[in-house]
């Protein structure tokens, strides 16, 4: 009997360790859905998000499908513009320019990566910054850098929100980010800094990576290498955030070897059901912000 009780106790303690992105995002979805319902009374139109998908990247197709599903669930109109793999840069720019001035469109998102004939920066610069719900336009990146954000980058904001929901404070913490992409690593480091964390960014050229990761109170891994992080690389009772979504033989793996690290960590995010779910709800929040800006409600 005692053994069974111990097992139950250890199971519930262990399950509290998991930062459940699905649960947190479901609660946020309800809040955003209610906000949209009340805004619709004033505006007489639902928010609209247009997502442009160029080519046949299988992972991108899944992400775009998930964005549409969540949009529709919470009352955001969703349109996906699917373009051929061979679409040229000017064709895409012309489509974006039309959406920029379309009064019925609040948010525009171009799914990345783009085929190699198209320059990513030229495309991101073309999107109307007031409709840039990814927060990838240089103007919005700049506003974020100086601490006056118009929108928040979705994955980084989702991670900060997850920590907040678990009452994990950032002030004075040693946070190590592995990965320096424009989508996650760099903007995440900025947001962490603005929350008074001491931030270290590591990347493929970092020497003695383990020496740095072993000092982290919070370790965030965003490098796109399945099961990269193992328990020998972390400090006992540290908080582990896994941003990786690696597809191998139709199965999803994070950048963290979850089974290996679980026991030693105090909190950990799973894949799937972790950061990915948060990214989508943050996109929805940005779309509502864009809808409010568009309709001069602030
Ligand atoms: N590809 C992978 N992540 C993202 C994202 O957050 N936004 C866009 N537009 N493309 C992506």
Coordinates of C-alpha atoms and ligand atoms in Angstrom, one line a residue:
X1 CA 0.0 0.0 0.0
X2 CA 2.8 2.3 1.0
X3 CA 4.6 1.6 -2.2
X4 CA 1.5 2.4 -4.3
X5 CA 1.1 5.7 -2.4
X6 CA 4.7 6.5 -3.0
X7 CA 4.3 5.8 -6.7
X8 CA 1.2 8.0 -6.9
X9 CA 3.1 10.8 -5.1
X10 CA 6.1 10.5 -7.4
X11 CA 3.8 10.5 -10.5
X12 CA 2.0 13.6 -9.5
X13 CA 5.3 15.4 -8.6
X14 CA 6.7 14.3 -11.9
X15 CA 3.7 15.5 -13.9
X16 CA 3.9 18.9 -12.2
X17 CA 7.4 19.2 -13.6
X18 CA 6.0 19.3 -17.1
X19 CA 5.1 22.7 -18.5
X20 CA 2.1 21.8 -20.5
X21 CA 1.8 24.1 -23.5
X22 CA -1.4 22.5 -24.6
X23 CA -3.1 23.3 -21.3
X24 CA -1.8 26.8 -21.1
X25 CA -2.6 27.6 -24.7
X26 CA -6.2 26.2 -24.3
X27 CA -6.8 28.7 -21.4
X28 CA -5.4 31.6 -23.4
X29 CA -7.5 30.6 -26.4
X30 CA -10.6 31.0 -24.4
X31 CA -9.5 34.5 -23.3
X32 CA -8.6 35.6 -26.8
X33 CA -11.9 34.1 -28.1
X34 CA -13.8 36.2 -25.5
X35 CA -11.9 39.3 -26.4
X36 CA -12.7 38.8 -30.1
X37 CA -16.4 38.4 -29.2
X38 CA -16.5 41.7 -27.3
X39 CA -14.5 43.5 -30.0
X40 CA -16.8 42.3 -32.7
X41 CA -19.7 44.2 -31.0
X42 CA -17.8 47.4 -31.7
X43 CA -16.2 46.6 -35.0
X44 CA -18.9 44.5 -36.8
X45 CA -16.3 42.3 -38.5
X46 CA -14.1 39.5 -37.2
X47 CA -10.3 39.8 -37.4
X48 CA -8.7 38.3 -40.5
X49 CA -5.3 36.6 -40.9
X50 CA -3.9 35.8 -44.3
X51 CA -1.1 33.2 -44.5
X52 CA 1.0 32.8 -47.6
X53 CA 2.5 29.4 -48.3
X54 CA 5.0 29.1 -51.1
X55 CA 5.9 25.6 -52.3
X56 CA 5.4 22.1 -50.8
X57 CA 7.5 22.0 -47.6
X58 CA 5.7 19.3 -45.6
X59 CA 6.5 20.8 -42.2
X60 CA 5.3 24.3 -43.4
X61 CA 2.1 22.7 -44.6
X62 CA 1.4 21.3 -41.1
X63 CA 2.2 24.6 -39.4
X64 CA 0.0 26.6 -41.7
X65 CA -2.9 24.0 -41.2
X66 CA -2.5 24.4 -37.4
X67 CA -2.6 28.2 -37.7
X68 CA -5.8 28.0 -39.7
X69 CA -7.5 25.5 -37.3
X70 CA -6.8 27.7 -34.3
X71 CA -7.9 30.8 -36.1
X72 CA -11.2 29.3 -36.9
X73 CA -11.7 27.9 -33.4
X74 CA -11.4 31.3 -31.8
X75 CA -13.3 33.4 -34.3
X76 CA -10.5 34.7 -36.6
X77 CA -11.2 34.6 -40.4
X78 CA -8.4 32.6 -42.0
X79 CA -7.3 32.6 -45.6
X80 CA -4.3 30.5 -46.9
X81 CA -2.8 31.7 -50.2
X82 CA -0.9 28.7 -51.7
X83 CA 1.6 29.5 -54.3
X84 CA 3.7 27.3 -56.6
X85 CA 7.3 26.4 -55.6
X86 CA 8.5 28.3 -58.7
X87 CA 6.8 31.6 -57.8
X88 CA 9.1 34.5 -58.4
X89 CA 9.9 37.3 -55.9
X90 CA 7.9 40.0 -57.8
X91 CA 4.8 37.9 -58.0
X92 CA 4.9 37.4 -54.2
X93 CA 5.6 41.1 -53.6
X94 CA 2.6 42.1 -55.7
X95 CA 0.4 39.8 -53.7
X96 CA 1.6 41.2 -50.4
X97 CA 1.1 44.8 -51.7
X98 CA -2.5 44.0 -52.4
X99 CA -3.0 42.5 -48.9
X100 CA -1.2 45.5 -47.3
X101 CA -4.0 47.9 -48.5
X102 CA -7.0 45.4 -48.2
X103 CA -9.2 46.9 -45.5
X104 CA -10.6 43.4 -44.6
X105 CA -7.1 42.0 -43.8
X106 CA -5.6 42.6 -40.4
X107 CA -2.6 40.2 -40.3
X108 CA -0.3 38.9 -43.0
X109 CA 2.1 36.0 -42.5
X110 CA 4.5 34.6 -45.1
X111 CA 5.5 31.1 -43.9
X112 CA 9.3 30.5 -43.9
X113 CA 11.5 29.1 -45.3
X114 CA 10.9 30.4 -48.8
X115 CA 12.2 28.8 -52.0
X116 CA 15.8 29.9 -52.9
X117 CA 14.8 32.2 -55.7
X118 CA 13.1 34.5 -53.2
X119 CA 15.0 36.8 -50.8
X120 CA 13.4 36.5 -47.4
X121 CA 14.4 40.0 -46.2
X122 CA 12.9 41.6 -49.3
X123 CA 9.6 39.8 -48.6
X124 CA 9.5 40.6 -44.9
X125 CA 10.3 44.3 -45.7
X126 CA 7.3 44.4 -48.0
X127 CA 4.7 43.4 -45.4
X128 CA 2.9 46.4 -44.0
X129 CA 4.5 46.7 -40.5
X130 CA 1.0 47.3 -39.0
X131 CA -0.1 43.9 -40.3
X132 CA 3.2 42.1 -39.5
X133 CA 1.9 39.6 -37.0
X134 CA 5.1 37.6 -37.0
X135 CA 7.0 40.7 -35.8
X136 CA 9.7 40.0 -38.5
X137 CA 9.6 43.4 -40.3
X138 CA 12.8 45.4 -39.5
X139 CA 10.7 48.3 -38.1
X140 CA 9.0 46.0 -35.6
X141 CA 12.3 44.3 -34.7
X142 CA 13.7 47.8 -34.1
X143 CA 10.7 48.8 -31.9
X144 CA 11.2 45.6 -29.9
X145 CA 14.9 46.2 -29.5
X146 CA 14.3 49.6 -27.9
X147 CA 11.7 48.2 -25.6
X148 CA 8.6 49.7 -27.3
X149 CA 7.2 46.7 -29.1
X150 CA 4.2 47.0 -31.5
X151 CA 4.0 43.2 -31.7
X152 CA 5.9 40.4 -29.9
X153 CA 7.7 37.7 -31.8
X154 CA 5.5 34.6 -31.4
X155 CA 7.8 31.8 -30.2
X156 CA 9.8 34.0 -27.8
X157 CA 6.7 35.6 -26.3
X158 CA 5.2 32.1 -26.0
X159 CA 8.2 30.9 -23.9
X160 CA 8.0 34.0 -21.6
X161 CA 4.3 33.4 -21.1
X162 CA 4.9 29.7 -20.2
X163 CA 7.4 30.7 -17.6
X164 CA 5.0 33.3 -16.2
X165 CA 2.2 30.8 -16.0
X166 CA 4.4 28.6 -13.8
X167 CA 5.4 31.6 -11.6
X168 CA 9.0 31.2 -12.8
X169 CA 10.6 34.7 -12.5
X170 CA 13.4 35.8 -14.8
X171 CA 14.9 38.6 -12.8
X172 CA 18.5 37.9 -12.0
X173 CA 18.4 34.4 -13.4
X174 CA 21.2 32.9 -15.6
X175 CA 19.5 32.1 -18.8
X176 CA 21.3 30.3 -21.6
X177 CA 19.8 30.2 -25.1
X178 CA 21.3 27.7 -27.6
X179 CA 20.6 29.0 -31.1
X180 CA 20.8 32.5 -32.7
X181 CA 18.2 32.5 -35.4
X182 CA 16.2 35.7 -36.3
X183 CA 13.0 33.8 -35.5
X184 CA 13.8 32.5 -32.0
X185 CA 17.3 32.9 -30.5
X186 CA 18.0 36.6 -31.1
X187 CA 14.5 38.0 -30.3
X188 CA 14.2 35.6 -27.3
X189 CA 17.5 36.9 -25.9
X190 CA 16.2 40.5 -26.1
X191 CA 12.9 39.7 -24.4
X192 CA 14.7 37.8 -21.6
X193 CA 17.0 40.8 -21.1
X194 CA 14.0 43.1 -20.9
X195 CA 12.8 40.8 -18.2
X196 CA 16.0 41.4 -16.2
X197 CA 17.6 38.0 -16.9
X198 CA 21.4 37.6 -17.4
X199 CA 21.5 36.1 -20.9
X200 CA 24.1 34.1 -22.7
X201 CA 23.6 33.1 -26.4
X202 CA 25.4 30.0 -27.6
X203 CA 25.7 28.8 -31.2
X204 CA 27.6 26.4 -33.4
X205 CA 30.9 28.2 -32.9
X206 CA 30.6 28.4 -29.1
X207 CA 33.6 26.7 -27.3
X208 CA 33.0 24.5 -24.3
X209 CA 29.2 24.6 -24.6
X210 CA 28.7 22.3 -21.6
X211 CA 30.6 24.7 -19.3
X212 CA 28.0 27.4 -20.1
X213 CA 24.9 25.2 -20.1
X214 CA 25.8 23.7 -16.8
X215 CA 25.6 27.2 -15.2
X216 CA 22.1 27.9 -16.6
X217 CA 19.2 28.3 -14.2
X218 CA 17.0 28.3 -17.3
X219 CA 18.2 26.6 -20.5
X220 CA 16.4 27.2 -23.8
X221 CA 17.4 25.0 -26.7
X222 CA 16.5 26.1 -30.3
X223 CA 19.0 24.5 -32.7
X224 CA 17.0 21.9 -34.6
X225 CA 19.0 18.8 -33.6
X226 CA 16.9 15.9 -32.3
X227 CA 17.7 14.8 -28.7
X228 CA 20.8 17.1 -28.6
X229 CA 20.6 18.1 -24.9
X230 CA 21.5 15.4 -22.4
X231 CA 21.6 15.4 -18.6
X232 CA 25.4 15.7 -18.3
X233 CA 25.0 19.2 -19.9
X234 CA 22.6 20.6 -17.3
X235 CA 22.6 21.8 -13.7
X236 CA 20.5 19.9 -11.2
X237 CA 17.0 21.5 -10.8
X238 CA 17.4 23.7 -13.8
X239 CA 14.4 24.6 -16.1
X240 CA 14.6 23.2 -19.6
X241 CA 12.7 24.8 -22.5
X242 CA 12.7 22.8 -25.7
X243 CA 12.0 24.8 -28.9
X244 CA 13.0 22.0 -31.3
X245 CA 10.5 20.3 -33.7
X246 CA 12.4 17.6 -35.6
X247 CA 10.5 15.3 -37.8
X248 CA 12.1 11.8 -38.2
X249 CA 10.1 9.0 -39.9
X250 CA 6.9 11.0 -39.2
X251 CA 7.6 11.2 -35.5
X252 CA 8.3 14.5 -33.6
X253 CA 11.5 14.9 -31.5
X254 CA 12.6 18.0 -29.6
X255 CA 16.2 19.3 -29.3
X256 CA 16.2 17.9 -25.7
X257 CA 16.5 14.2 -24.9
X258 CA 13.5 14.3 -22.6
X259 CA 13.8 10.9 -21.0
X260 CA 17.4 11.5 -20.1
X261 CA 17.0 15.0 -18.8
X262 CA 13.6 14.7 -17.0
X263 CA 14.8 13.5 -13.6
X264 CA 17.5 16.1 -13.2
X265 CA 15.4 19.1 -14.3
X266 CA 12.9 21.0 -12.1
X267 CA 10.7 21.9 -15.0
X268 CA 10.7 20.8 -18.6
X269 CA 8.6 21.4 -21.7
X270 CA 7.5 18.4 -23.8
X271 CA 7.6 18.0 -27.6
X272 CA 4.9 17.9 -28.9
X273 CA 2.6 19.8 -26.6
X274 CA 5.1 22.4 -25.4
X275 CA 6.4 25.6 -27.0
X276 CA 4.8 24.9 -30.4
X277 CA 1.3 25.3 -29.0
X278 CA 2.3 28.6 -27.4
X279 CA 3.7 30.0 -30.7
X280 CA 0.3 29.6 -32.3
X281 CA -1.7 31.3 -29.5
X282 CA 0.8 34.2 -29.5
X283 CA 0.2 34.6 -33.3
X284 CA -3.6 34.8 -32.5
X285 CA -2.9 37.5 -29.9
X286 CA -0.8 39.5 -32.4
X287 CA -3.6 39.2 -35.0
X288 CA -6.1 40.7 -32.4
X289 CA -3.6 43.5 -31.7
X290 CA -3.3 44.2 -35.4
X291 CA -7.1 44.2 -35.7
X292 CA -7.3 46.7 -32.9
X293 CA -4.6 48.9 -34.4
X294 CA -6.4 48.7 -37.8
X295 CA -9.6 49.8 -36.1
X296 CA -8.0 52.4 -33.9
X297 CA -8.9 50.7 -30.7
X298 CA -6.0 51.0 -28.3
Ligands
LIG1 N1 8.7 29.0 -40.0 C1 9.0 28.5 -38.8 N2 8.5 29.2 -37.8 C2 7.9 30.3 -38.3 C3 7.2 31.4 -37.8 O1 7.1 31.6 -36.6 N3 6.7 32.3 -38.7 C4 6.9 32.1 -40.0 N4 6.3 33.0 -40.9 N5 7.5 31.1 -40.6 C5 8.0 30.2 -39.7

